[in-house]
Amino acid sequence: MQPPAGSQVSRVPAQRTPPERLAPPAPAPAPVRPKRPVRTVLAVVAGVVAVLCTVGGVVGFVLYDRATAPDRSAPDVVVANYIRAYLIDRNDTKAQEFTCNDSQGLGDVRDLRAELEQREATFGVSIKVSWGPLLQTENASGESVTTTLAIASSKDGQSVSSRRETWRFDLADNKDGWRVCGASKVG
């Protein structure tokens, strides 16, 4: 409402309440923490990097395992790898990857290798073993692979002797592939 005309009221300065009668000032609000988008971005990036490293490690392990696992997919492949490991490279550890846990049936091939090593030591010759075609047949306990082993000895680069022997390798299909369980000379 307007003061009446000619009134002095409007000309009087406004009265203020003395400061001691005023209500205490409201406490200042707690400072608001600024948002940290950099921290959030870094946390997300770190999480993504961790996931990628984990996935990369798993993929690397699987690929390495597949690349280094022995090939036991078929009986003839297993026999070829076994002959190479046991008679040519003479690596017992590698040969074990291709044999059954019960390898008592491999006594004849052990005797053959012992004979080859004994001849090399006695006569000072180098003996090389190779094999011919691998013929696969089914039998009661799995598969058999028959092949001809060519055993040749040489000394100072000159052929000393050679012979051929027919061998049969008996295999069983285990849960992790084919394995050589027995070997014997045929004939």
mmCIF file of C-alpha atoms in Angstrom, residues 16-158:
data_model
loop_
_atom_site.group_PDB
_atom_site.id
_atom_site.type_symbol
_atom_site.label_atom_id
_atom_site.label_comp_id
_atom_site.label_asym_id
_atom_site.label_seq_id
_atom_site.Cartn_x
_atom_site.Cartn_y
_atom_site.Cartn_z
ATOM 1 C CA ARG A 16 17.371 -1.873 10.686
ATOM 2 C CA THR A 17 17.425 -4.403 13.482
ATOM 3 C CA PRO A 18 20.565 -4.067 15.565
ATOM 4 C CA PRO A 19 23.071 -6.878 14.813
ATOM 5 C CA GLU A 20 22.879 -8.316 18.344
ATOM 6 C CA ARG A 21 19.195 -9.109 17.851
ATOM 7 C CA LEU A 22 19.683 -10.872 14.545
ATOM 8 C CA ALA A 23 19.481 -14.652 14.352
ATOM 9 C CA PRO A 24 22.887 -16.273 14.097
ATOM 10 C CA PRO A 25 24.001 -16.696 10.526
ATOM 11 C CA ALA A 26 23.313 -20.076 8.966
ATOM 12 C CA PRO A 27 26.378 -22.289 8.849
ATOM 13 C CA ALA A 28 28.089 -22.289 5.514
ATOM 14 C CA PRO A 29 27.228 -25.372 3.496
ATOM 15 C CA ALA A 30 29.944 -27.995 3.203
ATOM 16 C CA PRO A 31 31.997 -27.389 0.104
ATOM 17 C CA VAL A 32 30.801 -29.506 -2.799
ATOM 18 C CA ARG A 33 33.570 -31.748 -4.092
ATOM 19 C CA PRO A 34 34.113 -31.144 -7.738
ATOM 20 C CA LYS A 35 33.390 -34.126 -9.979
ATOM 21 C CA ARG A 36 36.469 -36.117 -10.928
ATOM 22 C CA PRO A 37 35.952 -37.166 -14.537
ATOM 23 C CA VAL A 38 39.683 -37.849 -14.937
ATOM 24 C CA ARG A 39 39.627 -40.375 -12.101
ATOM 25 C CA THR A 40 36.569 -42.101 -13.540
ATOM 26 C CA VAL A 41 38.117 -42.278 -17.001
ATOM 27 C CA LEU A 42 41.349 -43.700 -15.584
ATOM 28 C CA ALA A 43 39.436 -46.336 -13.599
ATOM 29 C CA VAL A 44 37.484 -47.406 -16.695
ATOM 30 C CA VAL A 45 40.657 -47.530 -18.819
ATOM 31 C CA ALA A 46 42.455 -49.572 -16.138
ATOM 32 C CA GLY A 47 39.519 -52.004 -15.987
ATOM 33 C CA VAL A 48 39.483 -52.434 -19.761
ATOM 34 C CA VAL A 49 43.261 -52.973 -19.844
ATOM 35 C CA ALA A 50 42.983 -55.589 -17.079
ATOM 36 C CA VAL A 51 40.247 -57.460 -18.960
ATOM 37 C CA LEU A 52 42.234 -57.343 -22.217
ATOM 38 C CA CYS A 53 45.370 -58.638 -20.495
ATOM 39 C CA THR A 54 43.432 -61.493 -18.920
ATOM 40 C CA VAL A 55 41.807 -62.444 -22.225
ATOM 41 C CA GLY A 56 45.174 -62.161 -23.989
ATOM 42 C CA GLY A 57 46.788 -64.429 -21.411
ATOM 43 C CA VAL A 58 44.090 -67.074 -21.786
ATOM 44 C CA VAL A 59 44.244 -66.949 -25.587
ATOM 45 C CA GLY A 60 48.052 -67.139 -25.469
ATOM 46 C CA PHE A 61 47.938 -70.168 -23.178
ATOM 47 C CA VAL A 62 45.441 -71.999 -25.375
ATOM 48 C CA LEU A 63 47.427 -71.299 -28.546
ATOM 49 C CA TYR A 64 50.695 -72.336 -26.888
ATOM 50 C CA ASP A 65 49.120 -75.525 -25.582
ATOM 51 C CA ARG A 66 47.788 -76.435 -29.017
ATOM 52 C CA ALA A 67 51.099 -75.666 -30.718
ATOM 53 C CA THR A 68 53.189 -77.735 -28.311
ATOM 54 C CA ALA A 69 50.841 -80.665 -27.708
ATOM 55 C CA PRO A 70 51.949 -83.883 -29.400
ATOM 56 C CA ASP A 71 49.859 -84.970 -32.363
ATOM 57 C CA ARG A 72 48.080 -88.174 -31.337
ATOM 58 C CA SER A 73 45.188 -87.790 -33.750
ATOM 59 C CA ALA A 74 45.760 -90.950 -35.827
ATOM 60 C CA PRO A 75 47.596 -94.257 -35.254
ATOM 61 C CA ASP A 76 50.006 -93.836 -38.175
ATOM 62 C CA VAL A 77 50.955 -90.328 -37.050
ATOM 63 C CA VAL A 78 51.641 -91.601 -33.528
ATOM 64 C CA VAL A 79 53.842 -94.460 -34.798
ATOM 65 C CA ALA A 80 55.838 -92.096 -37.016
ATOM 66 C CA ASN A 81 56.364 -89.685 -34.104
ATOM 67 C CA TYR A 82 57.266 -92.532 -31.753
ATOM 68 C CA ILE A 83 59.856 -94.017 -34.133
ATOM 69 C CA ARG A 84 61.350 -90.572 -34.687
ATOM 70 C CA ALA A 85 61.525 -89.809 -30.955
ATOM 71 C CA TYR A 86 62.672 -93.223 -29.713
ATOM 72 C CA LEU A 87 64.864 -94.707 -32.445
ATOM 73 C CA ILE A 88 66.106 -91.675 -34.394
ATOM 74 C CA ASP A 89 66.352 -88.831 -31.858
ATOM 75 C CA ARG A 90 66.687 -91.262 -28.920
ATOM 76 C CA ASN A 91 64.686 -88.948 -26.720
ATOM 77 C CA ASP A 92 62.956 -91.042 -24.041
ATOM 78 C CA THR A 93 60.984 -88.095 -22.674
ATOM 79 C CA LYS A 94 59.516 -87.209 -26.052
ATOM 80 C CA ALA A 95 58.845 -90.889 -26.829
ATOM 81 C CA GLN A 96 56.843 -91.219 -23.580
ATOM 82 C CA GLU A 97 54.332 -88.713 -24.961
ATOM 83 C CA PHE A 98 53.331 -91.382 -27.493
ATOM 84 C CA THR A 99 53.265 -94.502 -25.292
ATOM 85 C CA CYS A 100 50.692 -96.053 -22.965
ATOM 86 C CA ASN A 101 51.224 -95.804 -19.220
ATOM 87 C CA ASP A 102 51.825 -99.561 -19.151
ATOM 88 C CA SER A 103 54.633 -99.852 -21.691
ATOM 89 C CA GLN A 104 55.656 -103.455 -20.936
ATOM 90 C CA GLY A 105 54.725 -104.381 -24.506
ATOM 91 C CA LEU A 106 57.561 -102.188 -25.804
ATOM 92 C CA GLY A 107 60.357 -104.500 -24.616
ATOM 93 C CA ASP A 108 61.283 -105.615 -28.164
ATOM 94 C CA VAL A 109 61.752 -102.056 -29.423
ATOM 95 C CA ARG A 110 63.805 -101.262 -26.297
ATOM 96 C CA ASP A 111 66.008 -104.253 -27.115
ATOM 97 C CA LEU A 112 66.394 -102.985 -30.698
ATOM 98 C CA ARG A 113 67.542 -99.577 -29.506
ATOM 99 C CA ALA A 114 69.963 -101.113 -26.990
ATOM 100 C CA GLU A 115 71.395 -103.250 -29.814
ATOM 101 C CA LEU A 116 71.845 -100.182 -32.037
ATOM 102 C CA GLU A 117 73.595 -98.251 -29.274
ATOM 103 C CA GLN A 118 75.810 -101.247 -28.457
ATOM 104 C CA ARG A 119 76.843 -101.658 -32.124
ATOM 105 C CA GLU A 120 77.663 -97.957 -32.397
ATOM 106 C CA ALA A 121 79.881 -98.177 -29.324
ATOM 107 C CA THR A 122 81.547 -101.471 -30.256
ATOM 108 C CA PHE A 123 82.228 -100.829 -33.952
ATOM 109 C CA GLY A 124 82.492 -97.029 -33.945
ATOM 110 C CA VAL A 125 79.761 -96.667 -36.552
ATOM 111 C CA SER A 126 76.833 -94.316 -36.933
ATOM 112 C CA ILE A 127 73.452 -96.010 -37.279
ATOM 113 C CA LYS A 128 70.488 -94.353 -38.957
ATOM 114 C CA VAL A 129 66.910 -95.646 -38.797
ATOM 115 C CA SER A 130 64.140 -94.805 -41.247
ATOM 116 C CA TRP A 131 60.743 -96.303 -41.958
ATOM 117 C CA GLY A 132 58.614 -97.123 -44.954
ATOM 118 C CA PRO A 133 54.880 -96.899 -45.542
ATOM 119 C CA LEU A 134 52.703 -97.203 -42.464
ATOM 120 C CA LEU A 135 49.924 -99.772 -42.952
ATOM 121 C CA GLN A 136 47.068 -99.407 -40.497
ATOM 122 C CA THR A 137 44.696 -102.242 -39.517
ATOM 123 C CA GLU A 138 42.068 -102.686 -36.808
ATOM 124 C CA ASN A 139 42.526 -105.284 -34.087
ATOM 125 C CA ALA A 140 40.619 -106.334 -30.963
ATOM 126 C CA SER A 141 42.188 -103.755 -28.641
ATOM 127 C CA GLY A 142 42.465 -100.811 -31.036
ATOM 128 C CA GLU A 143 44.679 -100.458 -34.101
ATOM 129 C CA SER A 144 47.914 -101.916 -35.403
ATOM 130 C CA VAL A 145 50.384 -100.179 -37.660
ATOM 131 C CA THR A 146 52.907 -102.225 -39.609
ATOM 132 C CA THR A 147 55.995 -100.743 -41.223
ATOM 133 C CA THR A 148 59.443 -101.704 -42.435
ATOM 134 C CA LEU A 149 62.357 -100.223 -40.532
ATOM 135 C CA ALA A 150 65.495 -99.632 -42.581
ATOM 136 C CA ILE A 151 68.574 -99.762 -40.355
ATOM 137 C CA ALA A 152 71.812 -98.605 -41.972
ATOM 138 C CA SER A 153 75.254 -98.138 -40.461
ATOM 139 C CA SER A 154 78.123 -96.092 -41.793
ATOM 140 C CA LYS A 155 81.657 -95.266 -40.779
ATOM 141 C CA ASP A 156 83.604 -92.275 -42.081
ATOM 142 C CA GLY A 157 80.841 -91.611 -44.608
ATOM 143 C CA GLN A 158 81.031 -95.126 -46.080
#
